[in-house]
Each structure stands twice: as structure tokens, then as C-alpha cells.
Tab-separated table of C-alpha atoms in Angstrom:
chain	number	residue	atom	x	y	z
A	3	MET	CA	73.565	21.471	-107.926
A	4	ALA	CA	71.857	22.912	-110.928
A	5	VAL	CA	69.659	25.911	-110.457
A	6	PRO	CA	66.042	25.312	-111.546
A	7	THR	CA	65.479	27.155	-114.802
A	8	ASP	CA	62.308	28.839	-113.608
A	9	VAL	CA	64.186	30.833	-110.961
A	10	ILE	CA	67.078	31.923	-113.160
A	11	PRO	CA	66.699	35.728	-113.453
A	12	ARG	CA	66.445	36.740	-117.072
A	13	ARG	CA	67.052	40.161	-118.473
A	14	PRO	CA	64.629	40.670	-121.334
A	15	THR	CA	65.042	44.444	-121.335
A	16	LEU	CA	68.776	44.137	-121.791
A	17	LEU	CA	68.279	41.573	-124.517
A	18	PHE	CA	65.674	43.825	-126.145
A	19	ILE	CA	68.066	46.794	-126.176
A	20	VAL	CA	70.919	44.717	-127.573
A	21	VAL	CA	68.709	43.222	-130.321
A	22	LEU	CA	67.401	46.650	-131.321
A	23	ALA	CA	70.950	48.061	-131.408
A	24	LEU	CA	72.125	45.192	-133.639
A	25	LEU	CA	69.125	45.606	-135.933
A	26	PHE	CA	69.732	49.364	-136.213
A	27	LEU	CA	73.351	48.655	-137.118
A	28	LEU	CA	72.255	46.127	-139.746
A	29	MET	CA	69.806	48.651	-141.219
A	30	SER	CA	72.453	51.355	-141.369
A	31	VAL	CA	74.818	49.074	-143.265
A	32	SER	CA	71.978	47.896	-145.502
A	33	SER	CA	70.776	51.413	-146.330
A	34	GLN	CA	74.297	52.422	-147.370
A	35	THR	CA	75.227	49.395	-149.464
A	36	ARG	CA	72.127	47.871	-151.021
A	37	TYR	CA	71.885	50.263	-153.936
A	38	LEU	CA	75.590	50.150	-154.800
A	39	GLY	CA	75.371	46.622	-156.165
A	40	GLU	CA	77.801	45.397	-153.553
A	41	THR	CA	77.627	41.969	-152.021
A	42	ARG	CA	77.473	42.862	-148.323
A	43	THR	CA	74.009	41.398	-148.046
A	44	MET	CA	75.017	37.846	-147.210
A	45	PHE	CA	72.537	37.633	-144.331
A	46	GLU	CA	69.641	38.897	-146.434
A	47	ARG	CA	70.539	36.449	-149.213
A	48	THR	CA	70.670	33.612	-146.682
A	49	VAL	CA	67.218	34.336	-145.292
A	50	MET	CA	65.823	34.684	-148.778
A	51	THR	CA	67.439	31.410	-149.850
A	52	ILE	CA	66.076	29.527	-146.855
A	53	PHE	CA	62.503	30.683	-147.473
A	54	SER	CA	62.618	30.785	-151.274
A	55	PRO	CA	60.818	27.398	-151.673
A	56	VAL	CA	57.638	28.941	-150.228
A	57	PRO	CA	57.013	31.611	-152.922
A	58	LYS	CA	58.211	29.222	-155.608
A	59	LEU	CA	55.794	26.567	-154.392
A	60	VAL	CA	52.945	29.088	-154.186
A	61	HIS	CA	53.748	30.326	-157.651
A	62	TRP	CA	53.934	26.792	-158.940
A	63	VAL	CA	50.661	25.745	-157.311
A	64	GLY	CA	48.949	28.944	-158.399
A	65	GLY	CA	50.257	28.533	-161.929
A	66	ALA	CA	49.176	24.894	-161.997
A	67	LEU	CA	45.660	25.722	-160.810
A	68	GLN	CA	45.373	28.550	-163.304
A	69	ASP	CA	46.542	26.233	-166.040
A	70	MET	CA	43.964	23.633	-165.095
A	71	TYR	CA	41.206	26.205	-164.990
A	72	HIS	CA	42.082	27.708	-168.319
A	73	GLY	CA	42.859	24.353	-169.845
A	74	TYR	CA	39.487	22.817	-169.108
A	75	ILE	CA	37.177	25.792	-169.139
A	76	ASP	CA	38.682	27.710	-172.028
A	77	MET	CA	40.394	26.385	-175.139
A	78	ARG	CA	43.736	25.101	-173.937
A	79	GLY	CA	45.196	25.204	-177.370
A	80	ALA	CA	44.420	28.911	-177.723
A	81	ILE	CA	46.104	29.641	-174.414
A	82	ASN	CA	49.233	27.754	-175.332
A	83	GLU	CA	49.296	29.603	-178.581
A	84	ASN	CA	48.849	32.846	-176.724
A	85	LEU	CA	51.765	31.994	-174.407
A	86	GLU	CA	53.901	31.106	-177.415
A	87	LEU	CA	53.007	34.367	-179.074
A	88	ARG	CA	53.867	36.287	-175.931
A	89	ARG	CA	57.258	34.663	-175.850
A	90	LYS	CA	57.688	35.570	-179.500
A	91	VAL	CA	56.653	39.155	-178.791
A	92	ALA	CA	59.177	39.339	-175.953
A	93	SER	CA	61.856	37.802	-178.131
A	94	LEU	CA	61.062	40.180	-181.006
A	95	THR	CA	61.128	43.079	-178.586
A	96	THR	CA	64.599	42.012	-177.569
A	97	ASP	CA	65.625	41.931	-181.227
A	98	ASN	CA	63.911	45.276	-181.738
A	99	LEU	CA	65.867	46.833	-178.861
A	100	LYS	CA	69.118	45.504	-180.303
A	101	LEU	CA	68.288	46.718	-183.796
A	102	ARG	CA	67.094	50.091	-182.586
A	103	GLN	CA	70.291	50.623	-180.704
A	104	SER	CA	72.698	49.169	-183.195
A	105	GLU	CA	71.107	50.457	-186.414
A	106	GLY	CA	69.773	53.715	-185.069
A	107	ASP	CA	72.008	55.332	-182.564
A	108	LEU	CA	75.208	53.624	-183.573
A	109	ARG	CA	74.849	54.307	-187.270
A	110	ARG	CA	74.244	57.971	-186.634
A	111	LEU	CA	77.067	58.265	-184.176
A	112	ARG	CA	79.425	56.177	-186.234
A	113	SER	CA	78.876	58.277	-189.311
A	114	LEU	CA	79.238	61.524	-187.440
A	115	LEU	CA	81.974	60.733	-184.988
A	116	ALA	CA	83.584	57.591	-186.409
A	117	TYR	CA	82.569	56.031	-183.158
A	118	SER	CA	82.445	52.238	-183.233
A	119	GLU	CA	80.851	50.029	-180.649
A	120	GLN	CA	79.714	46.434	-180.774
A	121	PHE	CA	76.322	45.536	-179.304
A	122	THR	CA	77.068	42.439	-177.269
A	123	MET	CA	74.358	42.253	-174.626
A	124	SER	CA	72.870	38.854	-174.073
A	125	THR	CA	69.371	38.394	-172.819
A	126	SER	CA	67.203	35.716	-171.193
A	127	MET	CA	63.567	35.354	-170.208
A	128	ALA	CA	62.104	35.133	-166.670
A	129	GLN	CA	58.767	35.202	-164.974
A	130	THR	CA	57.673	37.321	-162.042
A	131	ILE	CA	56.607	35.380	-158.984
A	132	MET	CA	56.102	38.218	-156.494
A	133	LEU	CA	55.092	41.816	-157.108
A	134	ASP	CA	55.347	44.492	-154.448
A	135	THR	CA	54.253	47.524	-156.428
A	136	ALA	CA	51.876	48.994	-153.883
A	137	GLY	CA	54.185	49.282	-150.874
A	138	ARG	CA	56.535	52.128	-150.253
A	139	PHE	CA	59.478	50.100	-151.605
A	140	LYS	CA	58.705	49.026	-155.147
A	141	SER	CA	60.113	45.670	-156.144
A	142	ILE	CA	59.379	42.410	-157.925
A	143	ILE	CA	60.932	38.958	-157.577
A	144	ILE	CA	61.680	36.893	-160.656
A	145	ASP	CA	62.156	33.158	-160.950
A	146	ARG	CA	65.763	33.233	-162.223
A	147	GLY	CA	68.789	33.680	-160.006
A	148	SER	CA	72.535	33.424	-160.187
A	149	SER	CA	72.261	29.837	-161.492
A	150	GLY	CA	70.413	31.261	-164.496
A	151	GLY	CA	73.161	33.826	-165.151
A	152	VAL	CA	71.346	36.734	-163.484
A	153	GLU	CA	73.644	39.187	-161.765
A	154	VAL	CA	73.235	42.318	-159.683
A	155	ASN	CA	72.609	45.366	-161.927
A	156	ASP	CA	71.212	43.296	-164.793
A	157	VAL	CA	68.404	45.304	-166.406
A	158	ILE	CA	64.832	44.095	-166.496
A	159	ALA	CA	62.442	45.142	-169.275
A	160	ASN	CA	59.387	43.828	-171.061
A	161	ALA	CA	57.664	44.424	-174.362
A	162	ASN	CA	56.532	47.885	-173.260
A	163	GLY	CA	59.748	49.241	-171.791
A	164	LEU	CA	62.017	49.496	-168.763
A	165	ILE	CA	60.989	47.812	-165.486
A	166	GLY	CA	64.068	48.168	-163.261
A	167	ARG	CA	67.311	46.508	-162.283
A	168	VAL	CA	68.397	43.510	-160.241
A	169	VAL	CA	69.531	44.435	-156.730
A	170	LEU	CA	69.878	41.035	-155.143
A	171	THR	CA	70.279	37.463	-156.382
A	172	THR	CA	70.051	34.023	-154.838
A	173	LYS	CA	70.604	30.772	-156.618
A	174	ASP	CA	67.012	30.561	-157.904
A	175	LEU	CA	65.504	34.028	-157.436
A	176	ALA	CA	66.381	37.662	-158.002
A	177	LYS	CA	64.959	40.823	-156.474
A	178	VAL	CA	64.332	43.704	-158.870
A	179	GLN	CA	64.120	47.371	-157.883
A	180	LEU	CA	61.462	49.063	-160.001
A	181	VAL	CA	62.031	52.417	-161.680
A	182	THR	CA	59.157	53.800	-159.596
A	183	ASP	CA	61.031	53.077	-156.371
A	184	ASN	CA	62.076	56.131	-154.342
A	185	ASN	CA	65.726	55.124	-154.577
A	186	CYS	CA	65.834	54.497	-158.329
A	187	SER	CA	67.478	56.918	-160.767
A	188	VAL	CA	67.965	56.341	-164.478
A	189	GLY	CA	70.053	58.310	-166.932
A	190	SER	CA	67.585	59.249	-169.651
A	191	LEU	CA	67.006	61.392	-172.725
A	192	VAL	CA	64.116	62.899	-174.597
A	193	GLU	CA	63.947	61.086	-177.943
A	194	ARG	CA	62.827	64.087	-179.993
A	195	THR	CA	65.486	66.557	-178.828
A	196	ARG	CA	68.139	64.180	-177.367
A	197	ARG	CA	68.154	66.324	-174.193
A	198	GLN	CA	69.597	64.279	-171.345
A	199	GLY	CA	68.347	64.213	-167.762
A	200	VAL	CA	67.730	61.882	-164.854
A	201	VAL	CA	64.458	60.018	-164.324
A	202	ARG	CA	63.722	59.313	-160.669
A	203	GLY	CA	61.036	57.272	-158.987
A	204	ASN	CA	58.997	59.019	-156.347
A	205	GLY	CA	57.113	56.092	-154.857
A	206	SER	CA	53.940	56.881	-156.837
A	207	THR	CA	52.795	55.555	-160.192
A	208	ASN	CA	54.517	58.332	-162.138
A	209	LEU	CA	58.178	59.317	-162.548
A	210	GLN	CA	59.930	62.647	-162.266
A	211	MET	CA	62.491	63.757	-164.834
A	212	GLY	CA	65.038	66.148	-163.397
A	213	ASP	CA	68.107	68.138	-164.371
A	214	ILE	CA	66.396	69.572	-167.519
A	215	PRO	CA	66.999	73.361	-167.788
A	216	SER	CA	63.927	75.614	-167.907
A	217	LEU	CA	64.762	76.738	-171.448
A	218	ALA	CA	65.070	73.209	-172.833
A	219	ASP	CA	62.482	72.027	-175.346
A	220	VAL	CA	60.421	69.314	-173.684
A	221	GLN	CA	56.709	68.935	-174.350
A	222	PRO	CA	53.937	66.629	-173.228
A	223	GLY	CA	53.879	63.574	-175.449
A	224	ASP	CA	57.650	63.410	-175.846
A	225	LYS	CA	59.051	59.884	-175.539
A	226	VAL	CA	61.697	59.312	-172.864
A	227	LEU	CA	64.370	56.634	-173.374
A	228	THR	CA	67.305	55.406	-171.367
A	229	ALA	CA	70.447	57.344	-172.252
A	230	GLY	CA	73.052	54.697	-171.411
A	231	ILE	CA	75.106	57.127	-169.380
A	232	ASP	CA	74.691	55.724	-165.890
A	233	GLY	CA	76.749	52.572	-166.197
A	234	VAL	CA	73.697	50.337	-165.568
A	235	TYR	CA	70.925	50.828	-168.103
A	236	PRO	CA	71.745	50.375	-171.799
A	237	ARG	CA	70.669	53.078	-174.240
A	238	GLY	CA	67.405	53.081	-176.112
A	239	ILE	CA	64.955	51.321	-173.779
A	240	PRO	CA	61.597	53.172	-173.563
A	241	ILE	CA	60.859	54.589	-170.103
A	242	GLY	CA	57.629	56.459	-170.730
A	243	LEU	CA	55.913	59.532	-172.091
A	244	VAL	CA	56.096	63.091	-170.789
A	245	THR	CA	52.676	64.036	-169.419
A	246	LYS	CA	53.563	67.388	-167.865
A	247	ALA	CA	56.466	69.793	-168.420
A	248	GLU	CA	56.298	72.973	-166.401
A	249	PRO	CA	58.894	75.600	-165.545
A	250	GLY	CA	60.035	74.776	-162.028
A	251	GLN	CA	60.737	77.212	-159.169
A	252	SER	CA	64.499	76.880	-159.706
A	253	LEU	CA	66.540	76.684	-162.919
A	254	PHE	CA	65.095	73.325	-163.920
A	255	LYS	CA	61.805	72.166	-165.345
A	256	THR	CA	59.371	70.029	-163.408
A	257	ILE	CA	58.685	67.120	-165.726
A	258	THR	CA	56.316	64.227	-165.010
A	259	VAL	CA	56.730	61.019	-166.966
A	260	LYS	CA	54.101	58.289	-167.211
A	261	PRO	CA	55.885	54.905	-167.332
A	262	SER	CA	55.293	52.867	-170.460
A	263	VAL	CA	55.054	49.682	-168.341
A	264	ASP	CA	51.914	48.755	-166.379
A	265	PHE	CA	53.606	47.674	-163.162
A	266	GLY	CA	50.509	45.943	-161.872
A	267	ALA	CA	50.454	43.517	-164.784
A	268	ILE	CA	54.029	42.330	-165.209
A	269	GLU	CA	54.283	38.643	-166.128
A	270	GLU	CA	57.178	37.646	-168.355
A	271	VAL	CA	60.243	39.853	-168.406
A	272	ILE	CA	63.449	40.158	-170.339
A	273	VAL	CA	66.664	40.062	-168.360
A	274	ILE	CA	69.342	42.060	-170.148
A	275	HIS	CA	72.761	40.917	-168.974
A	276	THR	CA	74.518	44.236	-169.164
A	277	ARG	CA	78.234	44.920	-169.255
A	278	LYS	CA	79.199	45.679	-165.666
A	279	VAL	CA	81.171	48.745	-164.671
A	280	PRO	CA	84.109	47.612	-162.536
A	281	PRO	CA	83.390	48.017	-158.791
A	282	GLY	CA	86.437	50.216	-158.344
A	283	ILE	CA	85.031	52.781	-160.744
A	284	VAL	CA	81.570	52.669	-159.102
A	285	ARG	CA	83.092	53.079	-155.635
A	286	TYR	CA	84.968	56.228	-156.590
A	287	ALA	CA	82.248	57.722	-158.772
A	288	PRO	CA	81.115	61.165	-157.495
B	45	MET	CA	56.397	22.936	-129.560
B	46	ARG	CA	55.624	26.652	-129.261
B	47	TRP	CA	58.423	27.418	-131.730
B	48	LEU	CA	57.143	24.775	-134.109
B	49	ARG	CA	53.737	26.436	-134.098
B	50	PHE	CA	55.346	29.803	-134.643
B	51	ALA	CA	57.416	28.441	-137.550
B	52	ILE	CA	54.284	27.005	-139.152
B	53	GLY	CA	52.612	30.386	-138.647
B	54	LEU	CA	55.556	32.151	-140.255
B	55	LEU	CA	55.386	29.872	-143.273
B	56	LEU	CA	51.657	30.509	-143.579
B	57	ALA	CA	52.240	34.286	-143.373
B	58	LEU	CA	54.892	34.057	-146.114
B	59	THR	CA	52.558	31.887	-148.179
B	60	LEU	CA	49.820	34.509	-147.819
B	61	HIS	CA	52.351	37.203	-148.717
B	62	SER	CA	53.407	35.283	-151.870
B	63	LEU	CA	49.850	34.454	-152.792
B	64	LEU	CA	48.697	38.054	-152.609
B	65	ASP	CA	51.809	39.335	-154.356
B	66	SER	CA	51.222	36.924	-157.185
B	67	PHE	CA	47.502	37.461	-157.714
B	68	TYR	CA	46.535	40.748	-156.066
B	69	PRO	CA	49.696	42.898	-155.958
B	70	ASN	CA	47.995	45.773	-154.135
B	71	ALA	CA	46.582	43.742	-151.294
B	72	LEU	CA	49.633	43.888	-149.028
B	73	ALA	CA	49.237	47.652	-148.770
B	74	PHE	CA	46.094	46.963	-146.834
B	75	PHE	CA	47.274	44.574	-144.126
B	76	ASN	CA	50.330	42.909	-142.652
B	77	PRO	CA	50.102	39.162	-141.875
B	78	TYR	CA	53.447	39.106	-140.071
B	79	ILE	CA	52.344	41.464	-137.326
B	80	ILE	CA	49.254	39.318	-136.660
B	81	LEU	CA	51.521	36.306	-136.086
B	82	VAL	CA	53.956	38.187	-133.858
B	83	ILE	CA	51.223	39.763	-131.713
B	84	TYR	CA	49.445	36.432	-131.386
B	85	TYR	CA	52.714	34.915	-130.156
B	86	SER	CA	53.494	37.856	-127.881
B	87	MET	CA	50.082	37.594	-126.179
B	88	GLY	CA	51.570	34.599	-124.358
B	89	GLY	CA	53.610	36.982	-122.262
B	90	ASN	CA	56.962	35.316	-122.920
B	91	ILE	CA	59.107	38.415	-123.519
B	92	VAL	CA	62.293	36.707	-124.683
B	93	GLY	CA	60.328	34.484	-127.042
B	94	ALA	CA	58.429	37.499	-128.380
B	95	ILE	CA	61.674	39.341	-129.124
B	96	PHE	CA	63.009	36.433	-131.170
B	97	ALA	CA	59.630	35.969	-132.850
B	98	GLY	CA	59.667	39.639	-133.916
B	99	VAL	CA	63.202	39.335	-135.269
B	100	ALA	CA	62.447	36.126	-137.204
B	101	ALA	CA	59.201	37.359	-138.727
B	102	GLY	CA	60.750	40.751	-139.545
B	103	PHE	CA	63.726	39.203	-141.306
B	104	VAL	CA	61.434	37.109	-143.532
B	105	GLN	CA	59.329	40.171	-144.373
B	106	ASP	CA	62.481	42.198	-145.114
B	107	ALA	CA	63.926	39.468	-147.320
B	108	PHE	CA	60.910	39.498	-149.598
B	109	SER	CA	60.416	43.246	-149.840
B	110	ASN	CA	62.722	45.961	-151.040
B	111	ALA	CA	62.991	47.648	-147.660
B	112	MET	CA	66.316	48.153	-145.844
B	113	PHE	CA	67.187	44.771	-144.412
B	114	GLY	CA	66.317	44.906	-140.710
B	115	LEU	CA	63.602	47.614	-140.947
B	116	HIS	CA	60.629	45.367	-140.341
B	117	ALA	CA	62.613	43.196	-137.918
B	118	PHE	CA	63.283	46.303	-135.802
B	119	SER	CA	59.654	47.502	-135.814
B	120	LEU	CA	58.149	44.046	-135.191
B	121	THR	CA	60.567	43.367	-132.349
B	122	PHE	CA	59.639	46.692	-130.787
B	123	CYS	CA	55.908	45.885	-130.981
B	124	ALA	CA	56.410	42.333	-129.758
B	125	TYR	CA	58.314	43.509	-126.727
B	126	ILE	CA	55.654	46.022	-125.744
B	127	VAL	CA	52.778	43.562	-126.147
B	128	ALA	CA	54.588	40.762	-124.342
B	129	SER	CA	55.540	43.072	-121.479
B	130	ILE	CA	51.904	44.114	-121.045
B	131	ASN	CA	50.681	40.538	-121.185
B	132	ALA	CA	53.314	39.331	-118.705
B	133	ARG	CA	51.519	41.510	-116.140
B	134	LEU	CA	47.893	41.677	-117.191
B	135	MET	CA	47.309	38.294	-118.923
B	136	LEU	CA	44.895	39.755	-121.526
B	137	ARG	CA	42.624	37.196	-123.174
B	138	GLY	CA	39.785	37.293	-125.677
B	139	THR	CA	39.177	38.627	-129.135
B	140	LEU	CA	38.667	42.218	-128.058
B	141	ALA	CA	41.884	42.286	-126.023
B	142	PHE	CA	43.752	40.738	-128.958
B	143	GLY	CA	42.191	43.313	-131.293
B	144	ALA	CA	43.227	46.156	-129.003
B	145	CYS	CA	46.826	44.879	-128.844
B	146	LEU	CA	46.921	44.267	-132.602
B	147	GLY	CA	45.511	47.682	-133.505
B	148	GLY	CA	47.944	49.460	-131.243
B	149	ALA	CA	50.800	47.385	-132.510
B	150	VAL	CA	50.028	48.177	-136.176
B	151	ILE	CA	50.022	51.885	-135.450
B	152	VAL	CA	53.283	51.670	-133.459
B	153	ASN	CA	54.802	49.488	-136.186
B	154	GLU	CA	54.006	51.999	-138.915
B	155	LEU	CA	55.238	54.924	-136.801
B	156	VAL	CA	58.529	53.186	-136.100
B	157	ILE	CA	59.000	52.492	-139.829
B	158	TYR	CA	58.102	56.086	-140.641
B	159	ILE	CA	60.716	57.423	-138.190
B	160	LEU	CA	63.437	54.970	-139.264
B	161	VAL	CA	62.923	55.722	-142.963
B	162	ASN	CA	63.136	59.438	-142.207
B	163	ILE	CA	66.330	59.005	-140.176
B	164	LEU	CA	68.218	56.511	-142.290
B	165	VAL	CA	67.276	57.281	-145.901
B	166	LYS	CA	65.832	60.765	-145.338
B	167	GLN	CA	62.703	60.057	-147.302
B	168	ARG	CA	59.210	61.287	-146.707
B	169	ILE	CA	56.540	58.624	-146.945
B	170	GLU	CA	53.654	59.854	-149.112
B	171	MET	CA	50.081	59.556	-147.816
B	172	PHE	CA	51.288	58.121	-144.526
B	173	GLU	CA	48.116	58.899	-142.532
B	174	GLN	CA	45.754	57.351	-145.083
B	175	ALA	CA	47.893	54.227	-145.459
B	176	LEU	CA	48.115	53.894	-141.706
B	177	LEU	CA	44.378	54.105	-141.291
B	178	VAL	CA	43.620	51.590	-144.035
B	179	LYS	CA	46.293	49.158	-142.878
B	180	THR	CA	45.154	49.347	-139.265
B	181	ILE	CA	41.520	48.618	-140.121
B	182	PHE	CA	42.160	45.712	-142.472
B	183	THR	CA	44.911	44.129	-140.354
B	184	LEU	CA	42.619	44.408	-137.332
B	185	LEU	CA	39.657	42.816	-139.114
B	186	PHE	CA	41.744	40.014	-140.619
B	187	GLY	CA	43.639	39.393	-137.382
B	188	MET	CA	40.459	39.190	-135.287
B	189	LEU	CA	38.927	36.823	-137.813
B	190	VAL	CA	41.963	34.569	-137.636
B	191	TYR	CA	41.891	34.714	-133.828
B	192	GLN	CA	38.193	33.785	-133.751
B	193	LEU	CA	38.750	30.849	-136.115
B	194	LEU	CA	41.651	29.551	-134.030
B	195	THR	CA	39.606	29.906	-130.847
B	196	LEU	CA	36.380	28.388	-132.219
B	197	PHE	CA	37.559	25.602	-134.420
B	198	LEU	CA	40.942	24.580	-132.977
B	199	ARG	CA	40.139	25.497	-129.373
B	200	GLU	CA	43.375	27.384	-129.497
B	201	GLU	CA	44.270	30.143	-127.039
B	202	PRO	CA	47.296	32.359	-127.548
B	203	ILE	CA	50.414	30.325	-127.008
B	204	GLU	CA	50.488	29.629	-123.320
B	205	ALA	CA	52.517	31.890	-121.103
B	206	THR	CA	55.686	30.445	-119.660
B	207	ARG	CA	56.507	33.375	-117.528
B	208	ARG	CA	59.591	33.485	-115.350
B	209	PRO	CA	60.486	35.973	-112.641
B	210	ALA	CA	61.629	38.874	-114.718
B	211	ALA	CA	64.474	41.100	-113.599
B	212	TRP	CA	63.856	44.641	-114.727
């Protein structure tokens, strides 16, 4: 005879403890692997894939309503032209980045060191559909995923400069870690003096540039670019301007960098499909 | 049926999350729609259901933020369990009782996240106290407004308790 379900003793406390233990385990794995560009986030990707139609639909509906509003209230032709010009600006920025790198840095290095390198990065365009720039983990989600050729560690930039890198992809979407995130570090250099350092996010609106000796020449107003030494970000992308450079308490300067990108107003972005460092090398990097 | 209503609520929370992220990127620093849903569900007193509701809502929140995967699931499950355990004994009803549970849950939720972030990634969260205060106030106001609307217009009480003899 079956036991009535309402008298079966249940053990919610035991279940609660087991669930919390499993979640803690999941978090531990996640905290150790998510920033290495590894693929041990199958579960996260699955949840994101299942629910991805919701933000896409919201973005689509929101975009459609905005289009209608602007189309009928303002001059629709002017808006379309504006969009077209924005795409052109983004496209020209891409070309500018390529030219700056290939005709600037490479020419100088080639002539001095007989160093030859071919600039082969391909790019594509994407739109942001979710921005989480105010929380303690800074990220955005873009409307292109693995089906659009986006891969983990692809670099995201816009007309103003560096935005971040892709940390997770699904078929249609990709999650981007912003440079202002606490866990983000970028190999960088000061354009004027070519002094190399590491720019780190600190969760606020500004960035910190570290590993610059106290005697190095860095002044407010100096432009900071990516150095191309970290295996992720290509060289020559603007990061921001130095706003404060003070002698620190230790051997290094305390340098504050104001990002060149307004993270609250990101719309269209450039996805730079970078050349990936083999996982074996990343795994054994110090 | 209860799970269907929860699933619809979860989709609405994610829609709100997406909407605010798209148009007002700073708004989600002020309140958390997922905890409103989980506490509303947990007020029914079904502890097992509340645990699964916390896990599900937390996973969705984690998937669309850059947090460690499982962080919000852990904190929401913790809050859901506490609220459901209290309601399994006291059967709290009404807007004020819901507000009290929600306010307490938001504070506990933020504290759990603060502790986990400190332990696992060894980071200090800047302006924690201010963020906690602002988030508590706005989540409380928004949650009580939603509760009032559900009660007044849909004649909806928190999802009915289906309590069983619990073995502690």
C-alpha cells in the first residue's frame, strides 16, 4: 500500500545543506576557471542559452519601439543616416587601429630590429543588449555569439577605445568582462615614453596602472595604450588618459587612468578576433 | 501550477533585468527583482520548493551577470530557506509582514555575497554599507508595491502553503 504523500517525512534541512554545499563547490570551480578562458562553464552556458530569448526579445521590442518613436516624431531619414555614419565611424576606427599598428609600431620596429609581423586580425560589429556597469562585477552582453565567430578572449572596443574581452559565449550571445572589472588586467604602455605596466580595474569608474617604478616619467595627460604583451589584447588600442601620477608608498607609482570609453553609453562595438595563445601555454604561464 | 507561476515570475524578473540593463544601466544597483520573487514564493512556507526557487532564480541572475556562477544562487537559496522556515511556523501574511521578510532577506543576501566574495576571490567590496542601504530601501519599496498590486488587483495571496510534517 502506498504511503500518502502528506505523511512522508521530508528532510528540508538536509536538502538545504546539500544544495548549499554543491553551490559552494560550483562557485569555487567557477572562481578559479572563469578568467582563464577555459570551457568548464557548460552549466552557465546552458542556463544562459535557455534564457537568452528573453533579453533578445526585450532588446528587439525596445529597439523596435525606439525606432518607431524616432521614426515618426523625428526625421527618420536623419536617424538612418546617423546610424550609417556611426557604422562608418566604427569601421574607420577599425581601419585606423590597423593602420596605427601596422604603419606606426611595426614600421618603427621593423626598421630598428628587422622585426616583421603581419597584421591579420579580423573584426566584426556587434550591438550591446545588456549593460551591467553599475554592479560590483562589470560586464556587458553583446548580440553576437559563437555562430557569429565570436570566441572567448576576443577583444571588444569601440570608436573611443578598449572596452574589455569576451569571457563566455553562447550560440547567439557573448558576455564581455569590462576593463573596469575588479578581475581585469591589461598589459599597457604610456604612449609618450613607451613605459610598460599593467592597467587593472578596481570596480570603480577609473583604472589603476601598476608596476611603474617611482622614477619613471609618467605625467597627467599621458595617453595609455594596450601593449600587446598579455596574449589577449592587441597592441595600440587606447585605454585612457593618466589623471593622477603620484609616488606610491613602495617602489612603484600610484597612477590613476580615466578610461577613454564612457561605459554607460556603449551601443555598437567592434569585436576584434584576436590570435589565441594556445591553452597549454596559458595554463603553464606564471 | 505553483511552479508555472514561479516560472512566469522568473521570466518577468529577467525581462525587468534586461529592460533596465538596456535603458538604465545603473538601475540594477538599486534593487534586485529576483529576491522579490524568491521571497514572495518562500512566504508560502514550502521549504523544499523555496530552496529550488532560490537555486533557479539565482542561476538565472548569475548567468546574466559577471559574478562567479553560483554566487547569487547560494545567497538566494540561503534567504529562501530562512524565510520559508519562518513562514512554515508563523504563517505571516500582509504587506508589512512581506516587507519585513523582504528587507531582512535583502540584508542577509548582501551580507552572504560580501562574505563569499571575500572568501573565494579575496576582494573587498567598495562602498558596501551605502550600496546595502540603497538596495534595501528600493527593493523594499518596489517589492511592497508589487505585493500590493498582486493583492489588490489579482486577489493574489502568496503562493499557498502546502506544508508537510517536517522532520528536523
